[in-house]
Coordinates of N, CA and C and ligand atoms in Angstrom, one line a residue:
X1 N 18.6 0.8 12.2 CA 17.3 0.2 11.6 C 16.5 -0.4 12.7
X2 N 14.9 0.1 12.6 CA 14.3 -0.8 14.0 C 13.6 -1.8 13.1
X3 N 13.6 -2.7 13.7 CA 12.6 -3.9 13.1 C 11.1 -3.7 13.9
X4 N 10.3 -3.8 13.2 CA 8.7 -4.1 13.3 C 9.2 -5.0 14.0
X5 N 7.9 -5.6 15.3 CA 7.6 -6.5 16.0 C 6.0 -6.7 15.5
X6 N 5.2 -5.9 15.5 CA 3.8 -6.8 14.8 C 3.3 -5.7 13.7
X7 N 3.0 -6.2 12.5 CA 2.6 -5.7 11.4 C 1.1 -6.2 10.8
X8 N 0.4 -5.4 11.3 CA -1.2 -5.5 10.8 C -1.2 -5.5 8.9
X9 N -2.0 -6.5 8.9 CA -2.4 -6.2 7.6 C -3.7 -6.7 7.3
X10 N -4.3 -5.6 6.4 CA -5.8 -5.0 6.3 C -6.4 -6.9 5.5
X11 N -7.4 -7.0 6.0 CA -7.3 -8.6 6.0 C -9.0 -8.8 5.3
X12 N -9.5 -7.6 4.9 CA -11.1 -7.7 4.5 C -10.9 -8.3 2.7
X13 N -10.2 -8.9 2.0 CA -10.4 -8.9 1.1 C -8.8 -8.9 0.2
X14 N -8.4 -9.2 -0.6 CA -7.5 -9.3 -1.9 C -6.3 -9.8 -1.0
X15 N -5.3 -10.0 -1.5 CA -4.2 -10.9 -1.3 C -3.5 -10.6 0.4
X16 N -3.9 -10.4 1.4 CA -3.5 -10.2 2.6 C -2.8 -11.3 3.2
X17 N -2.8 -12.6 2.3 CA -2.3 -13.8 3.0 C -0.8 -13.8 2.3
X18 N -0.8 -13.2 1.3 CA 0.5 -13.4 0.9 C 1.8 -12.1 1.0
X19 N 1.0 -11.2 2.0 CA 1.7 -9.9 2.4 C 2.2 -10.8 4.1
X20 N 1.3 -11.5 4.6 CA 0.9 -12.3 6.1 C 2.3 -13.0 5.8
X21 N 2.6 -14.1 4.6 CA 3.4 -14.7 4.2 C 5.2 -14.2 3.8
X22 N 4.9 -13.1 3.3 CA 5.9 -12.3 3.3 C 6.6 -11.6 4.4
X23 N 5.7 -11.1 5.5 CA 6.0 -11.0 6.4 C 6.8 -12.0 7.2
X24 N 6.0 -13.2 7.2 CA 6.8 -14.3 7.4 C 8.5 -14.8 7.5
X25 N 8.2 -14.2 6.1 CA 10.1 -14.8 5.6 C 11.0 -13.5 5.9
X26 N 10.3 -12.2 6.8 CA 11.0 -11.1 7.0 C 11.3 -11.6 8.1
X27 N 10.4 -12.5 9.0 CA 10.9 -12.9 10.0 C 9.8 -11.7 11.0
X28 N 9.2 -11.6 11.1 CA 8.1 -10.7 11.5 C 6.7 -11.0 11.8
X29 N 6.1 -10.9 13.1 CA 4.6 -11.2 13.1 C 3.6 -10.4 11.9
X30 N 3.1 -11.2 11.1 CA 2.0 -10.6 10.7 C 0.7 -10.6 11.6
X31 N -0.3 -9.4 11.5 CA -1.4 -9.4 12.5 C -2.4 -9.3 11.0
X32 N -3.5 -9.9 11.2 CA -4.5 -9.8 10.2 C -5.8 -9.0 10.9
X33 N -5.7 -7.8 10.2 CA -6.7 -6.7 10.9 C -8.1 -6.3 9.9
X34 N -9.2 -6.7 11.1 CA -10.9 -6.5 10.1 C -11.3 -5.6 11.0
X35 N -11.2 -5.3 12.0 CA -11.3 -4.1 13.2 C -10.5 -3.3 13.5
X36 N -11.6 -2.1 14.1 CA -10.8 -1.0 14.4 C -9.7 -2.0 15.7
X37 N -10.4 -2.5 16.6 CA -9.7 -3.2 17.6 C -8.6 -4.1 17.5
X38 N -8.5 -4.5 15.9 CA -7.2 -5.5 15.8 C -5.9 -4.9 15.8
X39 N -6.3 -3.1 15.4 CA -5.1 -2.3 15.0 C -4.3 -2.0 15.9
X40 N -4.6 -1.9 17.2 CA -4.1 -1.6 18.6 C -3.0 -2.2 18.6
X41 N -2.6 -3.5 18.9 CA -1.3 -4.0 18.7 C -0.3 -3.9 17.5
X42 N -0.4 -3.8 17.3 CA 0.6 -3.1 15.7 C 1.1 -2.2 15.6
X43 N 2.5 -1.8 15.2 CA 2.9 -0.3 15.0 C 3.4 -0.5 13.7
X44 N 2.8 -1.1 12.7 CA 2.9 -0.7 11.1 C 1.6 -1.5 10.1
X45 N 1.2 -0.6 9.3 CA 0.0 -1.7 8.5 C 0.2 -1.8 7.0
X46 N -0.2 -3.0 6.6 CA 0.1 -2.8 5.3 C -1.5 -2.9 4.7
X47 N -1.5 -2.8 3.3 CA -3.1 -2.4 3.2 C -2.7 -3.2 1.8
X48 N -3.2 -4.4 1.4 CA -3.3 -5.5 0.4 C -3.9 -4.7 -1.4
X49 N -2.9 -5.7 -2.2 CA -3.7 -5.1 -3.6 C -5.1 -6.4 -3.1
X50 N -6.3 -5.8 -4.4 CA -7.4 -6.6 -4.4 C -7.9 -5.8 -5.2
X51 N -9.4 -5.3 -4.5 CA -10.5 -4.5 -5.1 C -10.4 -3.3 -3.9
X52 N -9.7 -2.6 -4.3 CA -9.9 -1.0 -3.5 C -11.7 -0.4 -2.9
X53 N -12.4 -0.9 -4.1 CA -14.2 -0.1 -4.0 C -14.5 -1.3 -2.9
X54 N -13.9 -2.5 -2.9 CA -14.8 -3.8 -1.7 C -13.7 -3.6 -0.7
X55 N -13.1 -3.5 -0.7 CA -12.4 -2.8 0.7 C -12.9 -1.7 1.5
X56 N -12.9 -1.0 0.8 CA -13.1 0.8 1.1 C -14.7 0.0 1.4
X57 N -15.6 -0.2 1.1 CA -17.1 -0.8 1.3 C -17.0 -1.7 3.0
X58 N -15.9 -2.4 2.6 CA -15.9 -3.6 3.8 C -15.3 -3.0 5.1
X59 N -14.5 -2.2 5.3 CA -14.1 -1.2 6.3 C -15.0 -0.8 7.5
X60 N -15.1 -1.0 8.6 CA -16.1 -0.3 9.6 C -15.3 1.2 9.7
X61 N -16.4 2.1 9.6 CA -15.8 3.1 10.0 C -14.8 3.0 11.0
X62 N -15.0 2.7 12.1 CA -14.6 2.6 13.4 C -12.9 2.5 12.9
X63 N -12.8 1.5 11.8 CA -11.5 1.1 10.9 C -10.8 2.4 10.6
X64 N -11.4 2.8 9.5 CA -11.0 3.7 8.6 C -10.5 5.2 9.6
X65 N -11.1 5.7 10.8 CA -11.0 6.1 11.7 C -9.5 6.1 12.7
X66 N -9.3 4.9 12.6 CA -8.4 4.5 13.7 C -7.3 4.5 13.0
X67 N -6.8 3.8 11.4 CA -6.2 4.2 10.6 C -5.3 5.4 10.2
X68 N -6.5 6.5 9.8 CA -6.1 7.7 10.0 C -5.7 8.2 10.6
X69 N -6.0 8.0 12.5 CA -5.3 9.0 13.6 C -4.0 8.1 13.9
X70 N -3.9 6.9 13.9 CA -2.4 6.2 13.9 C -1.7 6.9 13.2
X71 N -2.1 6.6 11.7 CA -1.1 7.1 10.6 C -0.8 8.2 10.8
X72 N -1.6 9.5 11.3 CA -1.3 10.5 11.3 C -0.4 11.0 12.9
X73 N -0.6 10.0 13.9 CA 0.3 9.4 14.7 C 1.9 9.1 14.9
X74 N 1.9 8.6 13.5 CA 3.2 8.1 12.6 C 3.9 6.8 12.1
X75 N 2.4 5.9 12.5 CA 2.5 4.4 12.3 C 2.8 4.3 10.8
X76 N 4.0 3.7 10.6 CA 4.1 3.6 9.2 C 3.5 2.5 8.7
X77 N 2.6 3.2 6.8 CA 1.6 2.4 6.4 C 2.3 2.2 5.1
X78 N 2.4 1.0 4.5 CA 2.5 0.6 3.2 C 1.1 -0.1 2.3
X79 N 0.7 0.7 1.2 CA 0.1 0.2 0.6 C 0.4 -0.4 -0.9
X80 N -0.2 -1.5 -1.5 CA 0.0 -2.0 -2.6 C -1.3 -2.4 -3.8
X81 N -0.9 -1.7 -4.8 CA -1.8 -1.2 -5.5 C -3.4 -0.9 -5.6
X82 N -4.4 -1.9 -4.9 CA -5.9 -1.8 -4.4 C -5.1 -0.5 -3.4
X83 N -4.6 -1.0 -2.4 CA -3.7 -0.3 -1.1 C -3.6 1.1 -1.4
X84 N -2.8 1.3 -2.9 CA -2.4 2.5 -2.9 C -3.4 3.4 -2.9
X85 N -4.6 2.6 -4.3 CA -5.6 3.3 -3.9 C -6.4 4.3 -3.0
X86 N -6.7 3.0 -2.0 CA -7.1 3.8 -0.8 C -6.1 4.8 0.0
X87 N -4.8 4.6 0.2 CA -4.1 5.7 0.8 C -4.3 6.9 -0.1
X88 N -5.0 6.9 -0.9 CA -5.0 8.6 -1.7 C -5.7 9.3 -1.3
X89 N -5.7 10.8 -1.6 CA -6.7 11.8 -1.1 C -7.9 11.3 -1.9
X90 N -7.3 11.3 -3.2 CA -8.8 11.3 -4.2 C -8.1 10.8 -5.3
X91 N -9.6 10.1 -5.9 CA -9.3 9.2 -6.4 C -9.8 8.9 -8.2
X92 N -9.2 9.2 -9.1 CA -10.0 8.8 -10.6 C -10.7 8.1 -10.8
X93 N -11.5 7.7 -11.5 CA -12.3 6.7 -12.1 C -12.7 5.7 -11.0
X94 N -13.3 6.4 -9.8 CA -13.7 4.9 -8.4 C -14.9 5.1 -8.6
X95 N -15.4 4.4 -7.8 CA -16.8 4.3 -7.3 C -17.4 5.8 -6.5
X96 N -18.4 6.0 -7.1 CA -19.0 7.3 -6.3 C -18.6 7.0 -4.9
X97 N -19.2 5.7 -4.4 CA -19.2 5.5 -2.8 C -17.7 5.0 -2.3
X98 N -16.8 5.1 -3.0 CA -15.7 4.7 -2.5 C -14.8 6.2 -1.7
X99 N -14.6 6.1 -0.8 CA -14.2 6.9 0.0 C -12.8 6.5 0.0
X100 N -11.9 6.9 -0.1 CA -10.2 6.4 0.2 C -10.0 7.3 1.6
X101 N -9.1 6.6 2.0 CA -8.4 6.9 3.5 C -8.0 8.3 3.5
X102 N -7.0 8.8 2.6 CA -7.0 10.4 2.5 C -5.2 9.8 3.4
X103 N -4.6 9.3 3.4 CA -3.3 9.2 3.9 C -2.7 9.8 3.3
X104 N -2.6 9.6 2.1 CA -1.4 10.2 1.2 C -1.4 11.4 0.0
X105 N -1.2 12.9 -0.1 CA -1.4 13.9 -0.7 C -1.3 13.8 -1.9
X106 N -1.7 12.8 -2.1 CA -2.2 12.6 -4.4 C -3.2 12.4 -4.6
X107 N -3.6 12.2 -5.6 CA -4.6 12.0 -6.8 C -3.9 10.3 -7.4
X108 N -4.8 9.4 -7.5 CA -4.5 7.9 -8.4 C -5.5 7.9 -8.9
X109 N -5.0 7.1 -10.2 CA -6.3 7.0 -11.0 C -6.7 5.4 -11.2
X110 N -7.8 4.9 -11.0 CA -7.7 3.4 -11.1 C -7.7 2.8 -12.6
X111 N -6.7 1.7 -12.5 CA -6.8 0.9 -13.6 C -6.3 1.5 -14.4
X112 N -5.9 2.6 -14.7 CA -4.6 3.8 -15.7 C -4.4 2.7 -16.9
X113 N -4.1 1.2 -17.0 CA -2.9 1.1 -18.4 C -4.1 0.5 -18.8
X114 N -5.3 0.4 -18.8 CA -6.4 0.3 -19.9 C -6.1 -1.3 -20.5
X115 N -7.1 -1.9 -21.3 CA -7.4 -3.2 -21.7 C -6.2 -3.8 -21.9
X116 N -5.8 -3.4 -23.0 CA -4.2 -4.4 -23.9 C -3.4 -4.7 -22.6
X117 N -2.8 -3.9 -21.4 CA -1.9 -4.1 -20.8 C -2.4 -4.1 -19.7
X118 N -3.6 -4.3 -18.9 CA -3.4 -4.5 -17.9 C -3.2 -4.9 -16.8
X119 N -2.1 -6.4 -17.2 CA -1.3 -6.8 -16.8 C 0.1 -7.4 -17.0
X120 N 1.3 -6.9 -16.2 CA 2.6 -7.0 -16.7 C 3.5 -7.1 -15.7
X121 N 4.4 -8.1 -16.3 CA 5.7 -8.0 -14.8 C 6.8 -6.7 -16.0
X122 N 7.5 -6.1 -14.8 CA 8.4 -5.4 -15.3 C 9.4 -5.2 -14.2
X123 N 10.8 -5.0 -14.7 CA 11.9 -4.8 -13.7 C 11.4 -3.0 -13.0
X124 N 11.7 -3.1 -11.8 CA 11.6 -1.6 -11.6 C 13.0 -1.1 -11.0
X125 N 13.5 0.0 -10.9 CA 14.6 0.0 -10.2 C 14.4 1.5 -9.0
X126 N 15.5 1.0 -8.2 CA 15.0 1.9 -7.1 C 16.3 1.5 -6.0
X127 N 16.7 3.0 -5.5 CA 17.7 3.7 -4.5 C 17.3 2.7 -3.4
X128 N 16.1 2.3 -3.4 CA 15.3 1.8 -2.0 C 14.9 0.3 -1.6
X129 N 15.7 0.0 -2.5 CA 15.7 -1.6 -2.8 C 17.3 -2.2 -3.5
X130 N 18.0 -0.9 -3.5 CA 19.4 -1.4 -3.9 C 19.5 -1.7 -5.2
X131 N 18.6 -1.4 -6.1 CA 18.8 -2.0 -7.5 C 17.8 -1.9 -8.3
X132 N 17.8 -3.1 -9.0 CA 16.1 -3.2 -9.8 C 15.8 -4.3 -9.4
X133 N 14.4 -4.3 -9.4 CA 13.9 -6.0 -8.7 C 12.0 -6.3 -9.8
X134 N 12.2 -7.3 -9.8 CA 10.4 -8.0 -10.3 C 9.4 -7.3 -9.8
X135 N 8.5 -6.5 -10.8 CA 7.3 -5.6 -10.1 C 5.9 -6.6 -11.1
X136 N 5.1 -6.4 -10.6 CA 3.6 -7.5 -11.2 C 2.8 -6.4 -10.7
X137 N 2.1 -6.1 -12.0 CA 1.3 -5.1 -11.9 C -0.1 -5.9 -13.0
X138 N -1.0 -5.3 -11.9 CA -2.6 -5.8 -12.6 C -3.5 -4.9 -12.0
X139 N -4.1 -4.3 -13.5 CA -5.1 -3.5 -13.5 C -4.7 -2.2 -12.1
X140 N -3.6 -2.1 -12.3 CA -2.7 -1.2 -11.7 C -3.4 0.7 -11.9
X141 N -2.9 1.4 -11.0 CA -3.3 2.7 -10.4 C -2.1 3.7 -11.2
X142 N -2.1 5.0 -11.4 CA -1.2 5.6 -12.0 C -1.3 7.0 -10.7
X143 N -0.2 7.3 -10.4 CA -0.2 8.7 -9.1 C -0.7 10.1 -10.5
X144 N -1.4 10.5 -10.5 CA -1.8 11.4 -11.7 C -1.6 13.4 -11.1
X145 N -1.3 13.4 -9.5 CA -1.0 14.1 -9.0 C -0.6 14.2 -7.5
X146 N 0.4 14.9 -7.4 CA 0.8 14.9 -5.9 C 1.1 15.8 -5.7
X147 N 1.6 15.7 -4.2 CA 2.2 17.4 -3.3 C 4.1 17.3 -3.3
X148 N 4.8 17.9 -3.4 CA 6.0 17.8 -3.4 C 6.8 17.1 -2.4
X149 N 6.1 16.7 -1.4 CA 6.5 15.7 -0.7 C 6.4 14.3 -0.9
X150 N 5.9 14.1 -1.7 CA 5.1 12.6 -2.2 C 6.4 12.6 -3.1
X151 N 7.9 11.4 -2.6 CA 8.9 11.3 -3.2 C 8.6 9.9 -4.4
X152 N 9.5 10.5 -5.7 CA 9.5 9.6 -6.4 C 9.9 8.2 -6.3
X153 N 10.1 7.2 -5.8 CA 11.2 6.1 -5.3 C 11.5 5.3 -6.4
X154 N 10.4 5.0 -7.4 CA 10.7 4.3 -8.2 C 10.1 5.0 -9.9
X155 N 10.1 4.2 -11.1 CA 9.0 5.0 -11.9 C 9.0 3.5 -13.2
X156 N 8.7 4.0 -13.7 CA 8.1 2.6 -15.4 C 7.4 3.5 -16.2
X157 N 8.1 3.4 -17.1 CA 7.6 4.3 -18.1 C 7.4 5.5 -18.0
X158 N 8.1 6.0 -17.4 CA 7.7 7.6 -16.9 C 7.1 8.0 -15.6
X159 N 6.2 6.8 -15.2 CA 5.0 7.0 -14.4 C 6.0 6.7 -13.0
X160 N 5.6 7.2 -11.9 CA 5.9 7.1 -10.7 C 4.9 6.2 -10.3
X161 N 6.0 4.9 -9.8 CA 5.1 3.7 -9.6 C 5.5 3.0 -7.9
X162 N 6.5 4.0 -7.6 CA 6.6 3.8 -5.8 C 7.0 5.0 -5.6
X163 N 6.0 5.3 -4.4 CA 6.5 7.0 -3.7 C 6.0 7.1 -2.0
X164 N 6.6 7.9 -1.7 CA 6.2 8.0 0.1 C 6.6 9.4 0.4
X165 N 5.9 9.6 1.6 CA 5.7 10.9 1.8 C 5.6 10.5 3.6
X166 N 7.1 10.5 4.0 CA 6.8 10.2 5.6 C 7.0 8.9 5.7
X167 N 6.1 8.6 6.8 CA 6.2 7.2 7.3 C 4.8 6.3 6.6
X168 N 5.1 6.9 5.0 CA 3.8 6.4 4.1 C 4.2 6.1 2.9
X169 N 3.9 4.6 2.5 CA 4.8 4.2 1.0 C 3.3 3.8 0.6
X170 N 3.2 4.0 -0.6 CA 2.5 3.1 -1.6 C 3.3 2.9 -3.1
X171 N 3.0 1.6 -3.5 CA 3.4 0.9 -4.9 C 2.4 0.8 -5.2
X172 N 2.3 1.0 -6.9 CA 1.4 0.4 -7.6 C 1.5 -0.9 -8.4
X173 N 2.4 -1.7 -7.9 CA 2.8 -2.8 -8.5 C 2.4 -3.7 -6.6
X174 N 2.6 -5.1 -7.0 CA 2.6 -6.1 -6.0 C 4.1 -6.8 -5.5
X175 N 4.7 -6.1 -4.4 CA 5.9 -6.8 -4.3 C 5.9 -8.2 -3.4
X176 N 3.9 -8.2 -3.3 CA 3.6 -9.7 -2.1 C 3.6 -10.5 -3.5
X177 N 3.9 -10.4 -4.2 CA 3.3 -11.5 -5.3 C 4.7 -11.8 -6.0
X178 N 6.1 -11.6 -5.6 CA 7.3 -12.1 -6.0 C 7.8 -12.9 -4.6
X179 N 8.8 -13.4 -5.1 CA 9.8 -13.6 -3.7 C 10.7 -12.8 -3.5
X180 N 11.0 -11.6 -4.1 CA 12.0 -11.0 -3.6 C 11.5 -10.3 -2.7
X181 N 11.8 -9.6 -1.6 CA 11.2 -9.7 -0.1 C 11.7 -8.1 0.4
X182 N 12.9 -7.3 -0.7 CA 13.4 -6.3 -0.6 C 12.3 -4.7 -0.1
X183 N 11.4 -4.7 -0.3 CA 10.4 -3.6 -0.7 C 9.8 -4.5 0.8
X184 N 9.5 -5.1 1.2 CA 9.0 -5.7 2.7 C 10.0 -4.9 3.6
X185 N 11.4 -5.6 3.4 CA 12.3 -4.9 4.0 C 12.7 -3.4 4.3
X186 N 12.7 -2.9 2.9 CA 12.6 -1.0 3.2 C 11.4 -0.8 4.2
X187 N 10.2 -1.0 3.7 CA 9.2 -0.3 4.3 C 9.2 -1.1 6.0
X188 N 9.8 -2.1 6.4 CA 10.2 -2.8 7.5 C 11.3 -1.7 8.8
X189 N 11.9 -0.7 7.8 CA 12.8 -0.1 7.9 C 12.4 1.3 8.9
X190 N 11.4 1.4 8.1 CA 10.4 2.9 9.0 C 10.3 3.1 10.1
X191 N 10.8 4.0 10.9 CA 10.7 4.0 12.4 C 9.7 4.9 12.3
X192 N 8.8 4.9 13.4 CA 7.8 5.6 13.8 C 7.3 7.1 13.5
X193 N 9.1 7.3 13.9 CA 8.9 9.1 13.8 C 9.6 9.6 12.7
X194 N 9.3 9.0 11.6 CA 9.8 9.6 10.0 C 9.4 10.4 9.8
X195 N 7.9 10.4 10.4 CA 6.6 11.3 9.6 C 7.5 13.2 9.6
Ligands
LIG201 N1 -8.0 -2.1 -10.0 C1 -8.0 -2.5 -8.6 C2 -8.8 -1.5 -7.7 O1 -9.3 -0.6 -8.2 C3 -6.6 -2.7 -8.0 C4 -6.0 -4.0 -8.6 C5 -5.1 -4.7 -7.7 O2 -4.9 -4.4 -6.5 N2 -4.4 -5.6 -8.3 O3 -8.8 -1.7 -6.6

């Protein structure tokens, strides 16, 4: 297992301080990245839940750019629900002007569990966290299609709600927003050349 020495995380907006903080208790530098130039030092990023459309807006290209050819490089990226968002090829119900990163070979649809529910903690369970653990999901994304590499890791309700494809995870749940720190840890786990 290699341990991360600096882990960028996308810092323009939604909960980045408490991914920063999680990082923390892995025992890991968090790097808080608004430039293409912050990305340099880091060999993993995480990409924060929030608002996917004011991210994807707040992004300098120069970002979004640098992102891409890392990740496609093989810097492992974890994103969390806004996050997953943007790691999609393409995206349901966004903003005309919202452009997603195009990291990961699905289709998400934003905001999937509609008014009554859209927000809920639930147990999830998963090979990749050793068990089942606390997932917090708000106004949460649904994977609505993927490429056969885009692995199942986790699911709720049917729905595939952690998957990765390489040295690339996204959740649609928030695992910065528990203390259980396990889902930090796996994706902590990624060595470079998974891809
Ligand atoms: N619905 C939000 C979006 O579209 C994501 C919500 C979240 O990250 N909690 O970006």
């Amino acid at each position: 297992m290699t341990t991360r020495r600096r882990v960028g995380v996308l810092a323009l907006q939604g909960d980045f301080r408490e991914h920063l903080a999680a990082l923390r208790a892995c025992e890991v530098e968090g790097v808080p990245v608004r430039l293409a130039a912050d990305l340099e030092p880091v060999d993993a990023l995480i990409l924060p839940g929030g608002e996917s459309t004011t991210m994807a807006r707040l992004m300098e290209p120069e970002l979004k750019t640098a992102i891409r050819e890392r990740t496609a490089a093989g810097m492992p990226v974890m994103g969390t629900c806004a996050g997953m968002i943007l790691m999609a090829r393409d995206v349901q119900d966004g903003r005309a002007d919202q452009e997603p990163l195009k990291l990961m070979d699905m289709t998400v649809r934003r905001n999937a569990y509609g008014r009554q529910i859209d927000s809920f903690e639930a147990e999830v369970e998963s090979a990749a966290i050793g068990g089942a653990g606390p997932a917090v999901f708000i106004r949460a994304p649904q994977v609505t299609e993927r490429a056969t590499d885009v692995r199942e890791l986790a699911s709720h309700a049917g729905q595939p709600v952690a998957v990765k494809q390489g040295n690339r995870l996204a959740l649609a749940f928030h695992p910065e927003l528990t203390p259980d720190r396990r889902w930090h840890q796996y994706f902590l786990s990624f060595d470079g050349e998974s891809r």
